C-alpha positions as semicolon CSV with decimal commas, in nm:
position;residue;x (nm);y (nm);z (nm)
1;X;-7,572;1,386;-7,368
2;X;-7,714;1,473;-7,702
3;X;-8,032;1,700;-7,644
4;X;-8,262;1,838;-7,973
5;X;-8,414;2,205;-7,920
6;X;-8,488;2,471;-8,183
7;X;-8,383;2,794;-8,121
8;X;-8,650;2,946;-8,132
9;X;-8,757;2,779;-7,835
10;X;-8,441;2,801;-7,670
11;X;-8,337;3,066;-7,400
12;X;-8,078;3,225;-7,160
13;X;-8,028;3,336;-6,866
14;X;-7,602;3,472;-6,899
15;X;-7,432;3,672;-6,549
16;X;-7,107;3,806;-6,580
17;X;-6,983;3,996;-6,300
18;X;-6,653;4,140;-6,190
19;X;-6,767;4,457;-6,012
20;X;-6,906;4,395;-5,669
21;X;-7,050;4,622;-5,367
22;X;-6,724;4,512;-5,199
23;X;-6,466;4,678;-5,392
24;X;-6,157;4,424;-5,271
25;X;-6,366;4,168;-5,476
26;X;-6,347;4,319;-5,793
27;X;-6,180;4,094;-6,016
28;X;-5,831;4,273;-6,143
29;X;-5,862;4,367;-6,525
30;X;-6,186;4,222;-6,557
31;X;-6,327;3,940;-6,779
32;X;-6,650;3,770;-6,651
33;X;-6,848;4,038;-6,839
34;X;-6,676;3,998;-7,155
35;X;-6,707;3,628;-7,107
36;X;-7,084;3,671;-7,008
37;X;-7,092;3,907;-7,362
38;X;-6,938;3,655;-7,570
39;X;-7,168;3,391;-7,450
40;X;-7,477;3,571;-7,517
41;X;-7,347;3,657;-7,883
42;X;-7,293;3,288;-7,949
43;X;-7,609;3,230;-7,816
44;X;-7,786;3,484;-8,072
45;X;-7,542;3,393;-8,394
46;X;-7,726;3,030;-8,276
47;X;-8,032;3,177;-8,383
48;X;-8,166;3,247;-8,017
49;X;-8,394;3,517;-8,049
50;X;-8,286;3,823;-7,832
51;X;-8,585;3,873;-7,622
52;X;-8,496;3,509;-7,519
53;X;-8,164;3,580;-7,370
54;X;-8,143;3,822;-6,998
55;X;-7,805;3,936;-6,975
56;X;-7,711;4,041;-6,680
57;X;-7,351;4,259;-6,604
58;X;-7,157;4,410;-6,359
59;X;-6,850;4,571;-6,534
60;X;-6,572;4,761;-6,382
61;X;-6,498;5,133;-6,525
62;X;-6,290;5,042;-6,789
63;X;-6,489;4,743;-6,922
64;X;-6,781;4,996;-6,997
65;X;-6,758;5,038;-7,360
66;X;-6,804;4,661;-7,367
67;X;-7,173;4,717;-7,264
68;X;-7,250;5,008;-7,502
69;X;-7,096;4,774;-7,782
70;X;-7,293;4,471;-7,772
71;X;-7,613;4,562;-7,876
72;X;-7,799;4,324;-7,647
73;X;-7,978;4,480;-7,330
74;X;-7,810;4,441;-7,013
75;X;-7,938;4,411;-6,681
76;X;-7,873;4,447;-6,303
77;X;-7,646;4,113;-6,164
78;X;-7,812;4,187;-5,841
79;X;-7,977;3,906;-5,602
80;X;-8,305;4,016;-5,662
81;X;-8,308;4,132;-6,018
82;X;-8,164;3,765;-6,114
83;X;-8,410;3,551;-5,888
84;X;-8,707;3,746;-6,053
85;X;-8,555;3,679;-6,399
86;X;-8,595;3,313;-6,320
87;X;-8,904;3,293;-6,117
88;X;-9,092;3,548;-6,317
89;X;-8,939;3,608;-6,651
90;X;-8,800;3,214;-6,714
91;X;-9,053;2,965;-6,488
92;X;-9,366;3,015;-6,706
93;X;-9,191;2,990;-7,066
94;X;-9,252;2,657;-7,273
95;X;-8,920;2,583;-7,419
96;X;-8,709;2,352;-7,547
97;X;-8,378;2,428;-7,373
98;X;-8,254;2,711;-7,125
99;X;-7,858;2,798;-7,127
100;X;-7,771;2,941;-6,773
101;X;-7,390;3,065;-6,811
102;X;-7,195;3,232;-6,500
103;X;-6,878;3,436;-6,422
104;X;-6,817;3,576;-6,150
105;X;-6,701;3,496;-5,744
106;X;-6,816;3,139;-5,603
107;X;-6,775;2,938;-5,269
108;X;-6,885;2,635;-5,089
109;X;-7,081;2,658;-4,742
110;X;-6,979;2,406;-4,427
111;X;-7,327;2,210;-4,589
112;X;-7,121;2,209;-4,944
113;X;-7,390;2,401;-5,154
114;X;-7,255;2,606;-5,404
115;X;-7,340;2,963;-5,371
116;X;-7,282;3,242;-5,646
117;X;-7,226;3,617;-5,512
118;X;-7,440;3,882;-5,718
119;X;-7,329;4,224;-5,798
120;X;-7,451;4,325;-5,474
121;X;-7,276;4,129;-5,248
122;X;-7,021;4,264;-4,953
123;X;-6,913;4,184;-4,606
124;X;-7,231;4,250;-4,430
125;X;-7,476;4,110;-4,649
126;X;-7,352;3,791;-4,886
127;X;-7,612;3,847;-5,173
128;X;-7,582;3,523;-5,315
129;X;-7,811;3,240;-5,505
130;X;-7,765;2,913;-5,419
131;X;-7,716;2,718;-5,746
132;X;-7,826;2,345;-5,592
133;X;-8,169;2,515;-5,469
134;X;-8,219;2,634;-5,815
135;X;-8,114;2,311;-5,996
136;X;-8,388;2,172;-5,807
137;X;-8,657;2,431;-5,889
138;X;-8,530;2,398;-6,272
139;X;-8,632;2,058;-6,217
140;X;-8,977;2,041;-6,082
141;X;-9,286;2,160;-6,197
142;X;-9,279;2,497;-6,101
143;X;-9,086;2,521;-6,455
144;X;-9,152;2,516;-6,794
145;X;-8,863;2,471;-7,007
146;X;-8,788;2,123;-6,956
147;X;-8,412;2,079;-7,031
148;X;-8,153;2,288;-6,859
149;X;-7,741;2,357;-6,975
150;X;-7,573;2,517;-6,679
151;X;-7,210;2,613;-6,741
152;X;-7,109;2,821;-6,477
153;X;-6,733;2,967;-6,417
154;X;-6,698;3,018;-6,044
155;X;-6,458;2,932;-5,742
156;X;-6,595;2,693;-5,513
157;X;-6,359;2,783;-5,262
158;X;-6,422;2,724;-4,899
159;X;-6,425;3,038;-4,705
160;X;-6,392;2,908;-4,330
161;X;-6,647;3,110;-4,055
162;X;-6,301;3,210;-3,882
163;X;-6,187;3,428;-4,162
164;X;-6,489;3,682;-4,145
165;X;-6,789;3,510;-4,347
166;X;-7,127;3,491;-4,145
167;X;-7,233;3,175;-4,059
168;X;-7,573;3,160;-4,207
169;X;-7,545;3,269;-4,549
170;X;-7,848;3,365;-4,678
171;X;-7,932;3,464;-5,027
172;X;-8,202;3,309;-5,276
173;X;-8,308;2,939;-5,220
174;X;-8,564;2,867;-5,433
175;X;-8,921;2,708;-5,372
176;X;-8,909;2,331;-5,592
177;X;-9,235;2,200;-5,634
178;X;-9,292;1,768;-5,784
179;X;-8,978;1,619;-5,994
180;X;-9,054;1,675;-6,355
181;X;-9,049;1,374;-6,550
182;X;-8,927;1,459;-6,841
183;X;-8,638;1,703;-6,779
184;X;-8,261;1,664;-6,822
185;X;-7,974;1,914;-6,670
186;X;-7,624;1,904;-6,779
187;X;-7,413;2,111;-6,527
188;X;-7,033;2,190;-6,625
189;X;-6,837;2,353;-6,340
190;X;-6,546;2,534;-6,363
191;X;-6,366;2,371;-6,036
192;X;-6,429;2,072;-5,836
193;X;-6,483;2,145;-5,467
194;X;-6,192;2,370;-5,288
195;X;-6,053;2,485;-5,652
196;X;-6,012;2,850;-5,750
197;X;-6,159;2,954;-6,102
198;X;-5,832;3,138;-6,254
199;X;-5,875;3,389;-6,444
200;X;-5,628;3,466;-6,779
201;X;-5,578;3,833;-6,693
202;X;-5,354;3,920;-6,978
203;X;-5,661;3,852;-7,232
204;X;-5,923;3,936;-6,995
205;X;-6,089;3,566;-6,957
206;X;-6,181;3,262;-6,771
207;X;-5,954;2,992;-6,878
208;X;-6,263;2,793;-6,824
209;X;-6,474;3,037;-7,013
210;X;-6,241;3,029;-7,295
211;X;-6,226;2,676;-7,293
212;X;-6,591;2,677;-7,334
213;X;-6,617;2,893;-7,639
214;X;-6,319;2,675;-7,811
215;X;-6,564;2,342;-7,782
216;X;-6,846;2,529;-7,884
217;X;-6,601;2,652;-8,253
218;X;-6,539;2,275;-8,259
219;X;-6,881;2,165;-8,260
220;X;-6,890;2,231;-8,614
221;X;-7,243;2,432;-8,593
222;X;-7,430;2,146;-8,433
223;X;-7,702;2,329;-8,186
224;X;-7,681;2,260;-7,955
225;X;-7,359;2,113;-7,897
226;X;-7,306;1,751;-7,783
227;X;-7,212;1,811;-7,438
228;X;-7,047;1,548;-7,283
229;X;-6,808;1,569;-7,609
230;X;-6,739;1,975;-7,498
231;X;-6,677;1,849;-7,122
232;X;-6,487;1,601;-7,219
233;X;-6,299;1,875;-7,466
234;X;-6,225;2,133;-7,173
235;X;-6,128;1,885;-6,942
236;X;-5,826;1,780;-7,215
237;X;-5,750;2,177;-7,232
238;X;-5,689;2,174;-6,843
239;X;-5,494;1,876;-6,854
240;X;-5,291;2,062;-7,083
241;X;-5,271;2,433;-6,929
242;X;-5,162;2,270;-6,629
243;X;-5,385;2,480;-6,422
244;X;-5,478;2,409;-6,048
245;X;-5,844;2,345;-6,123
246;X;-5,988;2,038;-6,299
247;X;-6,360;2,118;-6,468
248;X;-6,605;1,867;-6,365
249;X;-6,947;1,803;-6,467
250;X;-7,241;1,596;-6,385
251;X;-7,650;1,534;-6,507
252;X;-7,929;1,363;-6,409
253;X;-8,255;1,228;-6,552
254;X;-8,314;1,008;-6,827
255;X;-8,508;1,150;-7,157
256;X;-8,745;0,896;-7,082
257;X;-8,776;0,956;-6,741
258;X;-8,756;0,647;-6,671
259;X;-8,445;0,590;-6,498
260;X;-8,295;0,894;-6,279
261;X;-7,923;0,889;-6,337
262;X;-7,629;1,095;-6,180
263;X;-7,278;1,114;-6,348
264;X;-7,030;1,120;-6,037
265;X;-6,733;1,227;-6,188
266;X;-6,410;1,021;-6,012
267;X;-6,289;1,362;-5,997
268;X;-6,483;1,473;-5,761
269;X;-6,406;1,225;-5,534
270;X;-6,273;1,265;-5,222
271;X;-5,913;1,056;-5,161
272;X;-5,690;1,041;-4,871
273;X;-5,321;1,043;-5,035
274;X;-5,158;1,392;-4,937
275;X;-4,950;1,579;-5,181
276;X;-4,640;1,471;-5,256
277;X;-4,288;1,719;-5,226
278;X;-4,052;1,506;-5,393
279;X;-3,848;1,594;-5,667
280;X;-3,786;1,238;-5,862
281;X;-3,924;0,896;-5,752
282;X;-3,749;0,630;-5,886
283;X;-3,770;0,203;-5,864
284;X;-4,124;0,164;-5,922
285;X;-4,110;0,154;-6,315
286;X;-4,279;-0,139;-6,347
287;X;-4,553;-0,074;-6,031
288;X;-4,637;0,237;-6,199
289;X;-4,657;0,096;-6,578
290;X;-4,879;-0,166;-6,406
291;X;-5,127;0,104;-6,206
292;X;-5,108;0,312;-6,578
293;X;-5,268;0,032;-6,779
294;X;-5,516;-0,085;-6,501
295;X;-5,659;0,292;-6,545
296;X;-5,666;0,251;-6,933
297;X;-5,903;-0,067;-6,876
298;X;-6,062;0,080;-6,616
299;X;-6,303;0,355;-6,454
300;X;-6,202;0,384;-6,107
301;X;-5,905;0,204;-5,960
302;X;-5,848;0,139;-5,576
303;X;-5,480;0,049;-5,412
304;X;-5,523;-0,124;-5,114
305;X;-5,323;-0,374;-4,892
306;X;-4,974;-0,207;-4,982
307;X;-4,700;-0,307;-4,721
308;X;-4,346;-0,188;-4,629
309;X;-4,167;0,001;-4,373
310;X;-4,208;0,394;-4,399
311;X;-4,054;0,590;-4,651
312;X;-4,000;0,317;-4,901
313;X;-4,252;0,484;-5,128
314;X;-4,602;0,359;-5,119
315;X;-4,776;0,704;-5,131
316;X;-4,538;0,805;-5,372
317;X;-4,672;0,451;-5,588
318;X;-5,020;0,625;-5,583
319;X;-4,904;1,002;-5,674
320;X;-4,789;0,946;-6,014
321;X;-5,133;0,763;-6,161
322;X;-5,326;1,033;-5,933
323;X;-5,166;1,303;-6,140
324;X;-5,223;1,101;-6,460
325;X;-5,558;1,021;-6,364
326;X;-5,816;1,122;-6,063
327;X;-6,020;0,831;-6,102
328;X;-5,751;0,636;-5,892
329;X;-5,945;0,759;-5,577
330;X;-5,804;0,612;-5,238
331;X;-5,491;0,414;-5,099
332;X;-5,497;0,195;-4,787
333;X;-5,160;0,099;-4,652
334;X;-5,029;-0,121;-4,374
C-alpha cells in the first residue's frame, strides 16, 4: 500500500503511556513515552507541521525530563482528553493522511475488540477506547482526513472475567456515520490475538516500536513510507528476535473505492495443532522438505487426511512448517 499525502496536510494523533491510575500497571523502566516522543519527532523532521501532531503522555517519575526535552506540547493520555482530540480536534480537518501511533497496555474483550487503556485507567473503572469502534468512525463520513496509518504497540491479551476485570467494559465507542468512499486504513499491530507486546527494558523500548522506527530509516526518505514494505520489514525483525509475538497487519478499501478489500493475514488465523514439547523429531526429512516447498509456492497450505497410529508423529509433521511459516493454518488427522 503506497499512499501520496503532503505534509502539510498530514497529521497525528501519537499516545505513549506507561504511568497509569493503577500503579501495578506501570510499565517497569518505562518506554511507551519515549517511543510515543520519537514518533512524533519523526513525524515533524517529515515536515508535519507541529500544530498537526497531539501528543499525548503519561510518563513515570524518572522519564520526566523526556517531556521537558522534546519541545513538542504534550497532553493528558486520559479517556476523555484523547476521544475529544479525535472527535473535536481531528474529525473536521481536510487532510491528506492521519498517523495514529500507540504504546501503552492493550487487551481483547470475550467479543474480541481491541481495547487500549488510557492514563486513567484502574480496577474500578477500565478507561479505555475501543480501537475497532474508532477504525470505523475514521472511516465514515463523520471524518475528514480520508486516509488513516494506525500503528499501534499494545498487548492484546485476554484478561478472563474470573481474574478481576468487569464484564462490561466500557470506555469510548465511537458514533460512525455512511462508509466513506474514498478512504484507505493501514493498521499494523504489535501482536496477533492472545500475544503480549514485550517491551526491551534495558533500552527503554517496544521491540515493536523499535522495529518501526528501523523501517521507517530504511525507507530512504520516501513520505510516507510504503507500508506493506515496513510490515513486511518488522515482521522479518520478529522472525529474527525470536520473540513470542508475531506483528500482524491488515487494510481495507480500495483508492478507487471501488472494490472493499481486507488483508487477512494467515497469521492471524486460528489453527488447531497444540504446541509441541519435544526435543528432536526425526524420520520425516523428506515430509517436511515436501510441506517447506509447498509453502514457498504457496499462500496458505492445509494438511489433511494424515493417518497412523498415535505417537508416530503427525502433529509433530505440522509443527516444524508452523514454526517456519503460520500460513500452514490447520491439520486434520485420522
Amino acid at each position: 500500500m503506497q499512499l501520496m499525502a503532503k505534509p502539510d496536510r498530514t497529521f497525528g494523533l501519537i499516545v505513549g503511556i506507561e504511568k497509569y491510575h493503577e500503579p501495578k500497571w506501570n510499565v517497569p523502566g518505562g518506554g511507551p513515552a519515549d517511543d510515543a516522543l520519537k514518533f512524533a519527532h519523526w513525524l515533524h523532521r517529515c515536515g508535519v507541521p507541529s500544530e498537526n501532531i497531539r501528543l499525548c503522555l503519561s510518563a513515570l517519575e524518572e522519564n520526566h525530563q523526556l517531556i521537558g526535552e522534546c519541545g513538542l506540547t504534550v497532553e493528558l493520555a486520559t479517556e476523555q482528553n484523547i476521544s475529544d482530540i479525535v472527535t473535536n480536534f481531528l474529525s473536521p480537518k481536510s487532510g491528506d493522511l492521519l498517523y495514529i501511533f500507540w504504546a501503552g497496555h492493550g487487551l481483547i474483550t470475550s467479543e474480541r475488540e481491541r481495547r487500549l487503556l488510557c492514563a486513567d485507567a484502574n480496577e474500578r473503572n477500565y478507561q479505555n477506547l475501543n480501537l475497532n469502534s474508532l477504525l470505523v468512525y475514521l472511516a465514515s463520513d463523520k471524518f475528514q482526513i480520508r486516509n488513516h496509518i494506525c500503528i499501534i504497540d499494545a498487548c492484546a491479551n485476554y484478561l478472563l472475567e474470573s481474574k478481576g476485570r468487569p464484564t462490561n467494559l466500557g470506555g469510548k465507542a465511537f458514533l460512525s456515520g455512511q462508509p466513506k468512499q474514498d478512504s484507505q486504513q493501514f493498521v499494523l499491530l504489535a501482536t496477533r490475538e492472545g500475544e503480549k507486546a514485550e517491551v526491551n527494558s534495558e533500552n527503554k523500548t517496544g521491540y515493536f516500536s523499535q522495529a518501526v522506527r528501523e523501517a521507517f530509516a530504511g525507507a530512504n526518505g520516501s513520505f510516507p513510507p510504503n507500508m506493506r514494505e515496513v510490515a513486511e520489514t518488522v515482521k522479518q525483525r520478529f522472525n529474527i528476535l525470536d520473540k513470542k509475538q508475531l506483528p500482524t497487519y491488515f487494510y481495507y478499501r480500495s483508492w478507487d473505492g471501488d472494490i472493499e478489500k481486507y488483508h487477512f493475514n494467515p497469521s492471524e488465523i486460528p489453527h488447531d495443532i497444540p504446541q509441541s514439547q519435544a526435543r528432536k523429531f526425526v524420520g520425516r526429512d523428506e515430509e517436511i522438505e515436501q510441506l517447506r516447498q509447498l509453502l514457498q509456492a504457496n499462500d496458505v497450505v492445509a494438511i489433511t487426511d494424515v493417518t497412523g497410529q498415535g505417537g508416530v508423529g503427525k502433529t509433530e509433521l505440522a509443527l516444524p512448517a508452523w514454526d517456519s511459516n503460520p500460513s500452514l493454518i490447520s491439520s486434520q488427522y485420522n
